[in-house]
Amino acid sequence: MAKNRSAPAKGPRGGKAGLVLSLGSSALAVIRATKQVRRAKGSHDRLNTADAVAGLLPLITSAALVLRQLRGRRRENPEAA
């Protein structure tokens, strides 16, 4: 039987508080990765810079996905926002 991927998530990330917590941790990870990119650029090492940028991209994507979930919940239930 195939899973219904549009069903709301269950567990700690399923609630609004869990999503906000996930967004906060993603934001902190993005900040740390951004600092790593700056340090790598300062050392003028292209390989370290490329590695830092490559590590930053999934974090940005993760934060965008959590934001989309929060916005979707707000649209579904506008009086709770």
XYZ file of C-alpha atoms in Angstrom:
81
model
C 0.000 0.000 0.000
C 1.381 3.421 -0.966
C 1.848 6.108 1.659
C -0.223 9.264 1.464
C 2.488 11.920 1.269
C 0.015 14.792 1.577
C -1.123 13.668 5.023
C -0.001 15.897 7.902
C 3.216 14.841 9.580
C 2.971 13.038 12.886
C 5.391 13.146 15.765
C 7.369 16.059 17.195
C 7.612 17.923 13.878
C 3.898 17.538 13.155
C 2.713 20.296 15.465
C 3.199 24.005 15.017
C 5.641 24.175 17.913
C 7.699 21.365 16.384
C 7.797 23.146 13.035
C 8.879 26.406 14.646
C 11.586 24.565 16.592
C 12.750 22.886 13.384
C 12.847 26.252 11.613
C 14.897 27.738 14.442
C 17.433 24.944 14.372
C 17.663 25.216 10.576
C 18.254 28.959 10.884
C 21.079 28.409 13.378
C 22.657 25.814 11.089
C 22.478 28.277 8.175
C 24.181 30.951 10.285
C 26.979 28.540 11.254
C 27.442 27.418 7.654
C 27.517 31.040 6.472
C 30.336 31.754 8.930
C 32.177 28.720 7.566
C 31.800 30.091 4.007
C 33.216 33.462 5.110
C 36.203 31.791 6.783
C 36.870 29.683 3.701
C 36.685 32.739 1.434
C 39.078 34.570 3.721
C 41.652 31.809 3.382
C 41.332 31.983 -0.438
C 40.989 28.202 -0.608
C 38.587 27.385 -3.421
C 38.060 23.779 -2.365
C 37.093 24.731 1.205
C 34.817 27.480 -0.143
C 33.092 25.046 -2.514
C 32.676 22.546 0.325
C 31.176 25.186 2.614
C 28.743 26.390 -0.075
C 27.734 22.805 -0.880
C 27.009 22.231 2.814
C 24.920 25.384 2.975
C 22.509 24.487 0.155
C 20.666 21.592 1.871
C 20.247 23.697 5.005
C 18.595 26.489 3.030
C 16.331 23.968 1.316
C 15.344 22.440 4.658
C 14.458 25.835 6.115
C 12.391 26.666 3.008
C 10.452 23.397 3.316
C 9.611 24.079 6.967
C 8.496 27.628 6.104
C 6.244 26.229 3.379
C 4.651 23.837 5.885
C 4.030 26.680 8.332
C 2.487 28.861 5.628
C 0.289 25.970 4.494
C -0.996 25.524 8.024
C -1.749 29.248 8.260
C -3.765 29.113 5.014
C -5.709 26.055 6.201
C -6.539 27.592 9.572
C -6.297 31.434 9.375
C -7.967 32.137 12.748
C -5.288 30.145 14.636
C -2.432 32.335 13.312
